[in-house]
mmCIF file of C-alpha atoms and ligand atoms in Angstrom:
data_model
loop_
_atom_site.group_PDB
_atom_site.id
_atom_site.type_symbol
_atom_site.label_atom_id
_atom_site.label_comp_id
_atom_site.label_asym_id
_atom_site.label_seq_id
_atom_site.Cartn_x
_atom_site.Cartn_y
_atom_site.Cartn_z
ATOM 1 C CA MET A 8 43.117 35.998 74.016
ATOM 2 C CA ARG A 9 45.245 32.662 74.648
ATOM 3 C CA PRO A 10 45.170 30.101 72.148
ATOM 4 C CA ALA A 11 43.224 26.709 73.170
ATOM 5 C CA ALA A 12 45.371 24.129 75.233
ATOM 6 C CA TYR A 13 45.935 21.519 72.566
ATOM 7 C CA LEU A 14 47.547 23.842 70.035
ATOM 8 C CA LEU A 15 50.574 24.215 72.960
ATOM 9 C CA ARG A 16 51.322 20.474 72.588
ATOM 10 C CA PRO A 17 54.399 20.329 70.192
ATOM 11 C CA ARG A 18 55.017 16.376 70.801
ATOM 12 C CA ALA A 19 51.582 15.155 70.458
ATOM 13 C CA ARG A 20 51.467 13.473 67.067
ATOM 14 C CA ARG A 21 48.764 14.650 64.984
ATOM 15 C CA PHE A 22 45.680 12.460 63.548
ATOM 16 C CA GLY A 23 47.321 12.235 60.132
ATOM 17 C CA ALA A 24 50.698 11.236 61.418
ATOM 18 C CA MET A 25 48.986 8.431 63.403
ATOM 19 C CA SER A 26 46.673 7.178 60.223
ATOM 20 C CA SER A 27 49.087 7.201 57.645
ATOM 21 C CA ALA A 28 51.416 5.037 59.687
ATOM 22 C CA ALA A 29 54.183 5.789 58.228
ATOM 23 C CA ASP A 30 56.590 3.207 60.814
ATOM 24 C CA GLY A 31 54.784 0.647 58.897
ATOM 25 C CA SER A 32 52.605 -0.506 61.798
ATOM 26 C CA THR A 33 49.339 -1.042 61.006
ATOM 27 C CA PRO A 34 46.989 1.791 62.611
ATOM 28 C CA PRO A 35 43.834 1.053 64.711
ATOM 29 C CA THR A 36 40.791 -0.175 63.409
ATOM 30 C CA GLN A 37 38.725 0.664 66.418
ATOM 31 C CA PRO A 38 38.689 3.016 69.004
ATOM 32 C CA THR A 39 41.265 2.241 72.082
ATOM 33 C CA LEU A 40 39.435 1.553 75.668
ATOM 34 C CA ARG A 41 41.281 1.159 78.466
ATOM 35 C CA THR A 42 42.718 -1.896 79.407
ATOM 36 C CA ALA A 43 40.995 -1.855 82.764
ATOM 37 C CA LEU A 44 37.870 -2.503 81.512
ATOM 38 C CA ASP A 45 39.348 -6.508 80.336
ATOM 39 C CA ALA A 46 39.319 -6.586 84.635
ATOM 40 C CA VAL A 47 35.518 -6.207 84.997
ATOM 41 C CA PRO A 48 33.277 -8.935 86.025
ATOM 42 C CA ALA A 49 29.837 -8.976 84.482
ATOM 43 C CA TYR A 50 27.375 -8.216 86.963
ATOM 44 C CA VAL A 51 24.504 -11.090 86.629
ATOM 45 C CA PRO A 52 21.364 -9.772 87.690
ATOM 46 C CA GLY A 53 18.648 -12.124 89.129
ATOM 47 C CA LYS A 54 16.855 -14.108 86.792
ATOM 48 C CA PRO A 55 13.439 -12.838 86.068
ATOM 49 C CA ALA A 56 10.395 -15.357 87.400
ATOM 50 C CA SER A 57 9.161 -17.843 84.812
ATOM 51 C CA ALA A 58 6.959 -21.283 85.994
ATOM 52 C CA PRO A 59 5.778 -24.113 84.108
ATOM 53 C CA GLU A 60 2.305 -24.072 83.235
ATOM 54 C CA GLY A 61 -0.403 -23.123 85.757
ATOM 55 C CA VAL A 62 2.281 -22.391 88.451
ATOM 56 C CA THR A 63 2.722 -18.918 89.999
ATOM 57 C CA ALA A 64 6.321 -18.107 89.528
ATOM 58 C CA TYR A 65 8.192 -16.181 92.018
ATOM 59 C CA LYS A 66 11.346 -14.180 91.593
ATOM 60 C CA LEU A 67 13.399 -14.736 94.969
ATOM 61 C CA SER A 68 16.662 -13.728 93.047
ATOM 62 C CA SER A 69 17.405 -10.248 93.771
ATOM 63 C CA ASN A 70 16.251 -9.344 97.266
ATOM 64 C CA GLU A 71 13.702 -7.434 96.411
ATOM 65 C CA ASN A 72 11.017 -6.204 98.927
ATOM 66 C CA PRO A 73 7.962 -8.387 97.609
ATOM 67 C CA PHE A 74 4.647 -5.597 98.824
ATOM 68 C CA PRO A 75 3.821 -3.583 96.138
ATOM 69 C CA PRO A 76 4.665 0.667 95.931
ATOM 70 C CA LEU A 77 2.310 2.115 99.188
ATOM 71 C CA ASP A 78 -0.516 4.411 98.403
ATOM 72 C CA ALA A 79 1.151 7.633 99.958
ATOM 73 C CA VAL A 80 4.090 6.774 97.612
ATOM 74 C CA ARG A 81 1.763 6.360 94.445
ATOM 75 C CA VAL A 82 0.274 9.728 95.065
ATOM 76 C CA VAL A 83 3.267 11.647 94.836
ATOM 77 C CA LEU A 84 4.627 9.790 91.795
ATOM 78 C CA ASP A 85 1.529 10.423 90.258
ATOM 79 C CA LYS A 86 2.358 14.425 90.771
ATOM 80 C CA ALA A 87 5.664 14.285 90.126
ATOM 81 C CA LEU A 88 4.897 13.063 86.648
ATOM 82 C CA ASP A 89 3.463 16.695 85.735
ATOM 83 C CA VAL A 90 7.001 17.665 86.137
ATOM 84 C CA VAL A 91 9.521 15.260 84.098
ATOM 85 C CA ASN A 92 9.661 17.712 81.393
ATOM 86 C CA ARG A 93 12.164 19.631 83.444
ATOM 87 C CA TYR A 94 14.954 18.484 85.187
ATOM 88 C CA PRO A 95 15.437 17.363 88.908
ATOM 89 C CA ASP A 96 16.636 19.041 91.780
ATOM 90 C CA MET A 97 20.343 18.531 91.058
ATOM 91 C CA ALA A 98 21.445 18.846 94.765
ATOM 92 C CA SER A 99 18.035 16.712 95.903
ATOM 93 C CA VAL A 100 17.797 19.352 98.624
ATOM 94 C CA ASP A 101 14.542 18.287 99.870
ATOM 95 C CA LEU A 102 15.543 14.670 100.141
ATOM 96 C CA ILE A 103 18.960 15.420 101.344
ATOM 97 C CA GLY A 104 17.407 17.399 104.243
ATOM 98 C CA ALA A 105 14.394 14.835 105.057
ATOM 99 C CA ILE A 106 17.375 11.970 105.355
ATOM 100 C CA ALA A 107 19.277 14.352 107.757
ATOM 101 C CA ALA A 108 16.770 14.926 110.131
ATOM 102 C CA PHE A 109 16.331 11.100 109.684
ATOM 103 C CA VAL A 110 19.667 10.081 110.888
ATOM 104 C CA GLY A 111 20.402 12.870 113.292
ATOM 105 C CA CYS A 112 22.966 14.602 110.887
ATOM 106 C CA GLU A 113 24.117 17.868 109.091
ATOM 107 C CA PRO A 114 22.761 17.901 105.628
ATOM 108 C CA ALA A 115 26.528 18.141 104.481
ATOM 109 C CA ASN A 116 27.183 14.786 105.922
ATOM 110 C CA ILE A 117 24.560 13.465 103.336
ATOM 111 C CA ALA A 118 25.014 12.555 99.334
ATOM 112 C CA VAL A 119 22.516 10.678 97.565
ATOM 113 C CA GLY A 120 23.015 8.409 94.586
ATOM 114 C CA THR A 121 21.577 6.293 91.795
ATOM 115 C CA GLY A 122 21.017 3.569 94.252
ATOM 116 C CA SER A 123 23.946 2.320 97.010
ATOM 117 C CA VAL A 124 25.502 0.957 93.893
ATOM 118 C CA GLY A 125 25.801 4.289 92.528
ATOM 119 C CA ILE A 126 27.234 5.604 95.458
ATOM 120 C CA LEU A 127 29.997 2.684 95.879
ATOM 121 C CA GLY A 128 31.215 3.482 92.256
ATOM 122 C CA GLN A 129 31.316 7.314 93.705
ATOM 123 C CA ILE A 130 33.130 6.211 96.547
ATOM 124 C CA ILE A 131 36.166 4.522 94.485
ATOM 125 C CA GLN A 132 36.279 6.983 91.706
ATOM 126 C CA ALA A 133 36.870 9.511 94.786
ATOM 127 C CA THR A 134 39.377 7.275 96.299
ATOM 128 C CA CYS A 135 41.598 5.188 94.069
ATOM 129 C CA ASP A 136 44.268 5.378 91.336
ATOM 130 C CA PRO A 137 45.016 2.585 89.051
ATOM 131 C CA GLY A 138 46.701 -0.125 91.259
ATOM 132 C CA ASP A 139 45.196 1.054 94.820
ATOM 133 C CA GLU A 140 43.492 -1.563 96.731
ATOM 134 C CA VAL A 141 39.754 -2.259 97.789
ATOM 135 C CA VAL A 142 39.169 -4.985 100.522
ATOM 136 C CA PHE A 143 36.597 -6.700 101.302
ATOM 137 C CA ALA A 144 35.100 -10.194 102.410
ATOM 138 C CA TRP A 145 34.140 -12.997 99.871
ATOM 139 C CA ARG A 146 31.824 -13.807 99.079
ATOM 140 C CA SER A 147 30.263 -10.612 99.714
ATOM 141 C CA PHE A 148 28.373 -8.552 97.223
ATOM 142 C CA GLU A 149 29.768 -9.008 93.611
ATOM 143 C CA ALA A 150 29.187 -5.080 92.443
ATOM 144 C CA TYR A 151 32.576 -4.479 94.738
ATOM 145 C CA PRO A 152 35.241 -6.013 92.342
ATOM 146 C CA ILE A 153 33.113 -4.388 89.403
ATOM 147 C CA VAL A 154 33.368 -0.768 90.573
ATOM 148 C CA ALA A 155 36.987 -1.483 91.734
ATOM 149 C CA ALA A 156 37.963 -2.646 88.714
ATOM 150 C CA LEU A 157 36.384 0.123 86.611
ATOM 151 C CA ALA A 158 38.949 2.573 88.225
ATOM 152 C CA GLY A 159 41.679 0.076 87.510
ATOM 153 C CA ALA A 160 41.658 -0.641 91.426
ATOM 154 C CA ARG A 161 42.963 -3.781 92.958
ATOM 155 C CA SER A 162 40.028 -6.168 94.518
ATOM 156 C CA VAL A 163 41.461 -7.598 98.265
ATOM 157 C CA MET A 164 39.129 -10.414 99.050
ATOM 158 C CA VAL A 165 39.129 -11.886 102.031
ATOM 159 C CA PRO A 166 37.234 -14.833 102.444
ATOM 160 C CA VAL A 167 34.434 -15.546 105.172
ATOM 161 C CA ASP A 168 35.143 -18.010 107.648
ATOM 162 C CA ALA A 169 33.542 -21.602 107.931
ATOM 163 C CA GLY A 170 30.366 -19.969 109.642
ATOM 164 C CA GLN A 171 29.838 -17.139 106.971
ATOM 165 C CA ARG A 172 31.004 -14.160 108.483
ATOM 166 C CA HIS A 173 33.616 -11.005 107.850
ATOM 167 C CA GLN A 174 37.243 -12.161 109.246
ATOM 168 C CA LEU A 175 37.342 -8.716 110.349
ATOM 169 C CA GLY A 176 41.397 -9.364 112.010
ATOM 170 C CA LEU A 177 42.294 -10.816 108.309
ATOM 171 C CA MET A 178 40.907 -7.700 106.939
ATOM 172 C CA ALA A 179 42.914 -5.738 109.138
ATOM 173 C CA ASP A 180 46.006 -7.645 108.214
ATOM 174 C CA ALA A 181 45.224 -7.305 104.274
ATOM 175 C CA VAL A 182 45.670 -3.259 104.575
ATOM 176 C CA THR A 183 48.738 -2.417 102.933
ATOM 177 C CA GLU A 184 50.065 1.674 102.044
ATOM 178 C CA ARG A 185 47.887 1.074 98.459
ATOM 179 C CA THR A 186 44.662 0.412 100.976
ATOM 180 C CA ARG A 187 42.047 3.570 100.192
ATOM 181 C CA VAL A 188 38.771 1.565 100.866
ATOM 182 C CA VAL A 189 37.650 -1.289 103.119
ATOM 183 C CA ILE A 190 34.052 -2.164 102.536
ATOM 184 C CA VAL A 191 32.357 -3.720 105.362
ATOM 185 C CA CYS A 192 28.866 -5.345 104.185
ATOM 186 C CA SER A 193 26.490 -6.050 107.370
ATOM 187 C CA PRO A 194 24.393 -8.517 106.889
ATOM 188 C CA ASN A 195 26.654 -9.416 104.473
ATOM 189 C CA ASN A 196 25.067 -10.021 100.911
ATOM 190 C CA PRO A 197 24.900 -13.077 100.036
ATOM 191 C CA THR A 198 25.750 -14.771 103.323
ATOM 192 C CA GLY A 199 23.433 -12.946 105.653
ATOM 193 C CA THR A 200 25.529 -12.437 108.673
ATOM 194 C CA VAL A 201 26.345 -9.360 110.444
ATOM 195 C CA VAL A 202 29.606 -8.303 112.327
ATOM 196 C CA HIS A 203 29.300 -7.548 115.750
ATOM 197 C CA ARG A 204 30.121 -4.221 117.572
ATOM 198 C CA GLY A 205 32.950 -4.992 119.533
ATOM 199 C CA GLU A 206 34.885 -6.846 116.839
ATOM 200 C CA LEU A 207 34.243 -3.943 114.434
ATOM 201 C CA GLU A 208 35.696 -1.481 117.121
ATOM 202 C CA ASP A 209 38.614 -4.179 117.301
ATOM 203 C CA PHE A 210 38.861 -3.895 113.753
ATOM 204 C CA LEU A 211 38.456 0.493 113.297
ATOM 205 C CA ALA A 212 41.471 0.686 115.903
ATOM 206 C CA ARG A 213 43.740 -1.162 113.468
ATOM 207 C CA VAL A 214 42.764 0.348 110.438
ATOM 208 C CA PRO A 215 44.707 3.579 109.829
ATOM 209 C CA ARG A 216 42.695 6.819 109.676
ATOM 210 C CA SER A 217 43.690 7.532 105.804
ATOM 211 C CA VAL A 218 41.936 4.328 104.839
ATOM 212 C CA LEU A 219 37.993 5.013 104.308
ATOM 213 C CA VAL A 220 36.068 2.365 105.915
ATOM 214 C CA VAL A 221 32.402 1.823 104.193
ATOM 215 C CA LEU A 222 29.670 0.161 106.370
ATOM 216 C CA ASP A 223 27.166 -0.982 103.787
ATOM 217 C CA GLU A 224 23.829 -1.267 105.541
ATOM 218 C CA ALA A 225 21.779 -2.353 102.678
ATOM 219 C CA TYR A 226 19.958 -4.743 105.018
ATOM 220 C CA LEU A 227 19.893 -2.637 107.917
ATOM 221 C CA GLU A 228 16.204 -2.642 108.598
ATOM 222 C CA PHE A 229 15.883 -6.385 108.643
ATOM 223 C CA VAL A 230 18.212 -6.679 111.609
ATOM 224 C CA ARG A 231 17.053 -8.204 115.227
ATOM 225 C CA ASP A 232 20.520 -9.272 116.708
ATOM 226 C CA ALA A 233 21.249 -7.094 119.695
ATOM 227 C CA ASP A 234 25.009 -7.053 119.199
ATOM 228 C CA ALA A 235 25.159 -5.488 115.828
ATOM 229 C CA PRO A 236 26.697 -2.203 115.782
ATOM 230 C CA ASP A 237 24.741 1.155 115.415
ATOM 231 C CA ALA A 238 26.739 2.409 112.095
ATOM 232 C CA VAL A 239 25.939 6.260 112.714
ATOM 233 C CA ALA A 240 27.216 5.644 116.100
ATOM 234 C CA VAL A 241 30.322 4.203 114.827
ATOM 235 C CA TRP A 242 30.426 6.885 111.612
ATOM 236 C CA ARG A 243 30.622 9.699 114.654
ATOM 237 C CA ALA A 244 33.040 8.012 116.464
ATOM 238 C CA HIS A 245 35.611 7.710 113.411
ATOM 239 C CA PRO A 246 36.778 10.356 110.916
ATOM 240 C CA ASN A 247 37.618 7.423 108.376
ATOM 241 C CA VAL A 248 34.103 5.606 108.329
ATOM 242 C CA MET A 249 31.497 6.179 106.461
ATOM 243 C CA VAL A 250 27.758 4.606 106.076
ATOM 244 C CA LEU A 251 25.679 3.351 102.977
ATOM 245 C CA ARG A 252 22.411 2.578 102.921
ATOM 246 C CA THR A 253 19.392 2.349 100.547
ATOM 247 C CA PHE A 254 15.666 2.782 99.759
ATOM 248 C CA SER A 255 15.547 -0.586 97.309
ATOM 249 C CA LYS A 256 15.136 -3.313 100.069
ATOM 250 C CA ALA A 257 13.325 -2.399 103.182
ATOM 251 C CA TYR A 258 11.636 0.789 101.347
ATOM 252 C CA GLY A 259 10.610 -1.210 98.465
ATOM 253 C CA LEU A 260 11.716 1.415 95.903
ATOM 254 C CA ALA A 261 14.526 -0.885 93.945
ATOM 255 C CA GLY A 262 13.320 0.530 90.428
ATOM 256 C CA LEU A 263 13.505 4.184 91.168
ATOM 257 C CA ARG A 264 17.003 4.005 91.875
ATOM 258 C CA VAL A 265 18.247 6.118 95.163
ATOM 259 C CA GLY A 266 20.251 5.527 97.959
ATOM 260 C CA TYR A 267 22.820 7.566 100.394
ATOM 261 C CA ALA A 268 25.916 7.770 102.244
ATOM 262 C CA VAL A 269 26.155 9.312 105.680
ATOM 263 C CA ALA A 270 29.855 10.682 105.962
ATOM 264 C CA HIS A 271 32.022 13.273 107.302
ATOM 265 C CA ALA A 272 31.840 16.178 105.457
ATOM 266 C CA PRO A 273 35.165 16.169 103.397
ATOM 267 C CA VAL A 274 34.057 12.799 101.720
ATOM 268 C CA ALA A 275 30.608 13.387 101.249
ATOM 269 C CA ALA A 276 31.617 16.708 99.566
ATOM 270 C CA ALA A 277 33.776 14.352 97.676
ATOM 271 C CA LEU A 278 31.196 12.192 96.600
ATOM 272 C CA ARG A 279 29.172 15.099 95.360
ATOM 273 C CA LYS A 280 31.699 15.811 93.110
ATOM 274 C CA CYS A 281 31.528 11.935 91.575
ATOM 275 C CA ALA A 282 28.003 11.817 91.088
ATOM 276 C CA VAL A 283 26.522 11.516 87.709
ATOM 277 C CA PRO A 284 24.929 15.415 87.310
ATOM 278 C CA PHE A 285 21.337 15.119 87.821
ATOM 279 C CA GLY A 286 21.285 11.274 88.223
ATOM 280 C CA VAL A 287 18.766 11.120 91.162
ATOM 281 C CA ASN A 288 15.952 12.026 89.336
ATOM 282 C CA THR A 289 12.537 13.735 90.345
ATOM 283 C CA LEU A 290 10.558 10.371 91.133
ATOM 284 C CA ALA A 291 13.278 8.961 92.863
ATOM 285 C CA GLN A 292 13.448 12.063 95.344
ATOM 286 C CA VAL A 293 9.969 12.543 95.885
ATOM 287 C CA ALA A 294 9.099 9.004 96.417
ATOM 288 C CA ALA A 295 12.161 8.594 99.079
ATOM 289 C CA ILE A 296 10.659 11.564 101.145
ATOM 290 C CA ALA A 297 7.307 9.928 101.193
ATOM 291 C CA SER A 298 9.238 6.645 101.917
ATOM 292 C CA LEU A 299 11.038 7.978 105.114
ATOM 293 C CA GLU A 300 7.091 9.904 106.249
ATOM 294 C CA ALA A 301 5.729 6.713 105.573
ATOM 295 C CA ARG A 302 8.556 4.779 107.907
ATOM 296 C CA ASP A 303 6.588 3.252 110.303
ATOM 297 C CA GLU A 304 3.982 1.819 107.646
ATOM 298 C CA LEU A 305 7.198 0.007 105.828
ATOM 299 C CA MET A 306 8.829 -1.333 109.097
ATOM 300 C CA ALA A 307 5.612 -3.261 109.825
ATOM 301 C CA ARG A 308 5.888 -4.956 106.264
ATOM 302 C CA VAL A 309 9.327 -5.417 107.430
ATOM 303 C CA ASP A 310 8.387 -7.381 110.270
ATOM 304 C CA VAL A 311 6.111 -9.429 108.213
ATOM 305 C CA ILE A 312 8.874 -10.401 106.335
ATOM 306 C CA VAL A 313 11.266 -10.867 109.586
ATOM 307 C CA ALA A 314 8.694 -13.204 110.685
ATOM 308 C CA GLU A 315 8.506 -15.139 107.454
ATOM 309 C CA ARG A 316 12.571 -15.198 107.708
ATOM 310 C CA ALA A 317 12.073 -16.801 111.144
ATOM 311 C CA ARG A 318 9.484 -19.305 109.795
ATOM 312 C CA VAL A 319 11.856 -20.199 107.134
ATOM 313 C CA ALA A 320 14.693 -20.729 109.202
ATOM 314 C CA ALA A 321 12.829 -23.097 111.629
ATOM 315 C CA GLY A 322 11.657 -24.831 108.800
ATOM 316 C CA LEU A 323 14.909 -25.336 107.487
ATOM 317 C CA ALA A 324 16.221 -26.235 111.032
ATOM 318 C CA GLU A 325 13.423 -28.716 111.638
ATOM 319 C CA GLN A 326 14.566 -30.586 108.140
ATOM 320 C CA GLY A 327 18.262 -30.940 109.138
ATOM 321 C CA TRP A 328 19.936 -27.823 107.238
ATOM 322 C CA GLN A 329 22.781 -26.416 109.799
ATOM 323 C CA LEU A 330 23.090 -22.720 108.258
ATOM 324 C CA ALA A 331 24.529 -19.631 109.585
ATOM 325 C CA PRO A 332 21.743 -17.082 111.180
ATOM 326 C CA SER A 333 20.193 -14.714 108.752
ATOM 327 C CA GLU A 334 19.839 -10.924 109.449
ATOM 328 C CA ALA A 335 19.054 -10.071 105.680
ATOM 329 C CA ASN A 336 15.889 -11.018 103.455
ATOM 330 C CA PHE A 337 17.358 -13.701 102.429
ATOM 331 C CA VAL A 338 18.949 -17.244 103.471
ATOM 332 C CA TRP A 339 22.010 -18.477 102.067
ATOM 333 C CA LEU A 340 22.302 -22.281 101.287
ATOM 334 C CA PRO A 341 25.935 -22.867 101.060
ATOM 335 C CA LEU A 342 25.588 -26.242 98.512
ATOM 336 C CA GLY A 343 29.175 -26.373 96.835
ATOM 337 C CA THR A 344 28.622 -28.428 93.531
ATOM 338 C CA GLN A 345 25.068 -28.855 94.557
ATOM 339 C CA SER A 346 24.450 -25.368 94.290
ATOM 340 C CA GLY A 347 23.450 -26.206 89.977
ATOM 341 C CA PRO A 348 21.252 -29.022 90.683
ATOM 342 C CA PHE A 349 19.529 -27.019 93.641
ATOM 343 C CA ALA A 350 19.244 -24.001 91.237
ATOM 344 C CA ALA A 351 17.317 -26.189 89.001
ATOM 345 C CA ALA A 352 15.047 -27.976 91.558
ATOM 346 C CA CYS A 353 13.806 -24.076 92.670
ATOM 347 C CA GLU A 354 13.061 -23.493 88.885
ATOM 348 C CA ALA A 355 11.418 -26.584 88.365
ATOM 349 C CA ALA A 356 9.045 -25.242 91.091
ATOM 350 C CA GLY A 357 8.905 -21.760 89.724
ATOM 351 C CA LEU A 358 11.512 -20.113 91.619
ATOM 352 C CA MET A 359 13.725 -18.636 90.432
ATOM 353 C CA VAL A 360 17.081 -18.123 92.829
ATOM 354 C CA ARG A 361 20.505 -16.523 92.884
ATOM 355 C CA ARG A 362 23.382 -19.359 92.393
ATOM 356 C CA TYR A 363 26.810 -18.410 92.943
ATOM 357 C CA ALA A 364 28.837 -20.772 90.868
ATOM 358 C CA ASP A 365 29.606 -23.712 93.264
ATOM 359 C CA ASP A 366 29.674 -22.010 96.246
ATOM 360 C CA GLY A 367 25.885 -21.486 97.352
ATOM 361 C CA VAL A 368 22.599 -20.266 96.301
ATOM 362 C CA ARG A 369 20.875 -17.559 97.907
ATOM 363 C CA VAL A 370 17.078 -16.981 98.179
ATOM 364 C CA THR A 371 15.078 -13.974 99.110
ATOM 365 C CA ILE A 372 12.126 -14.422 101.620
ATOM 366 C CA SER A 373 9.029 -13.065 100.054
ATOM 367 C CA GLU A 374 5.611 -13.619 99.841
ATOM 368 C CA PRO A 375 4.356 -16.651 102.487
ATOM 369 C CA GLU A 376 3.294 -19.124 99.644
ATOM 370 C CA ALA A 377 6.769 -18.619 97.983
ATOM 371 C CA ASN A 378 8.537 -19.075 101.376
ATOM 372 C CA THR A 379 6.405 -22.345 101.778
ATOM 373 C CA ARG A 380 6.990 -23.765 98.299
ATOM 374 C CA PHE A 381 10.402 -23.187 98.522
ATOM 375 C CA LEU A 382 10.611 -25.393 102.151
ATOM 376 C CA GLU A 383 9.275 -28.104 100.191
ATOM 377 C CA VAL A 384 11.565 -27.869 97.429
ATOM 378 C CA CYS A 385 14.275 -27.820 100.397
ATOM 379 C CA ARG A 386 12.549 -30.995 102.310
ATOM 380 C CA ALA A 387 12.496 -32.720 98.683
ATOM 381 C CA PHE A 388 16.212 -31.963 98.018
ATOM 382 C CA GLY A 389 17.446 -33.043 101.403
ATOM 383 C CA PRO A 390 19.216 -30.896 103.737
ATOM 384 C CA ARG A 391 23.878 -31.199 102.828
HETATM 385 C C1 PLP B 10 20.962 -4.253 97.488
HETATM 386 C C2 PLP B 10 22.175 -3.881 97.618
HETATM 387 C C3 PLP B 10 22.702 -2.285 97.615
HETATM 388 C C4 PLP B 10 22.020 -1.700 97.199
HETATM 389 O O1 PLP B 10 22.124 -1.798 95.905
HETATM 390 P P1 PLP B 10 20.951 -0.496 94.771
HETATM 391 O O2 PLP B 10 22.010 0.451 94.033
HETATM 392 O O3 PLP B 10 20.870 1.173 96.159
HETATM 393 O O4 PLP B 10 19.909 -0.827 94.661
HETATM 394 C C5 PLP B 10 24.084 -1.966 98.126
HETATM 395 N N1 PLP B 10 24.838 -3.166 99.004
HETATM 396 C C6 PLP B 10 24.107 -4.662 98.957
HETATM 397 C C7 PLP B 10 25.429 -5.223 99.987
HETATM 398 C C8 PLP B 10 23.413 -4.939 98.396
HETATM 399 O O5 PLP B 10 22.826 -6.221 98.562
#
């Protein structure tokens, strides 16, 4: 038998040599952590709901679905509780089969993960060495700079324009030989705008095939803009494009952590290699399958939220607010330095909203009563 590899490293200093600090230096007093972690921004979760006495509080800070789980989902979750002593199906065969049938592709083109945030981490792990670059719009989803920094990759943030839209031309300009990934978030979180078919095709024509373009469609089901691209068709037409989707928003399973990627087979295989083993648990798998089967019922709920979005947008316009149209389940108020006072006014009314420093405030479209109260706060605050 060959000796273990560690015995074959004559130049590695032994622990004894390190700890005796023969060179006079002070030996470390704690474990050595990667310096790349110093550049990782903290994820700010949406605040939980809290309200003054006698007022119902609403959490409008995490773009969650306000509807309770479907009965069909409760039934499969209840059954799956019987087997939580067992590991989940590591390959998520049934779920991947159901997603592939829904998307209209091969199972080899689907990878699942612990939410699309989990898959985003796998994407960066699969593509980026330290110093490589990830290009995305800003503001956009705050998980992007986190997953990039975790891998020691550099975030290249291209500002959205005055209309809160991706500047795809500038994003193509930002691609260098170090770029491994470009993320296009449409609808964009937190600004709510979509990219359009024509500009996306122009952009893809300029991006080298060696760069992976991720179309993050977390809010796809809320889109009503006829010029929005069909991301799966775009994926089929471009070998360097992949699509990212989630069960957290329209499907209402945020608490179970499951999302999926539609990717060309080599990319999908790389994503599976980077997955946490058994990450997508049994409850998440069965609930996602049941949700795809109950899609019509879920999409009727999405229609209700979209109608509420239209009511809120009309109410804000009537008050004099000039906002970019939202294609997602939230609205974005680019309030600048008024963001803090506005978020405080919402909180005083029992509405937890998401403030982004002195850029703006994002407010989730939720129950009608919450949306109406939000409009009242906006009226009292006055359009800016
Ligand atoms: C909410 C969201 C996701 C999905 O997150 P999950 O991890 O699937 O819950 C992905 N991308 C964007 C832009 C989002 O806003």
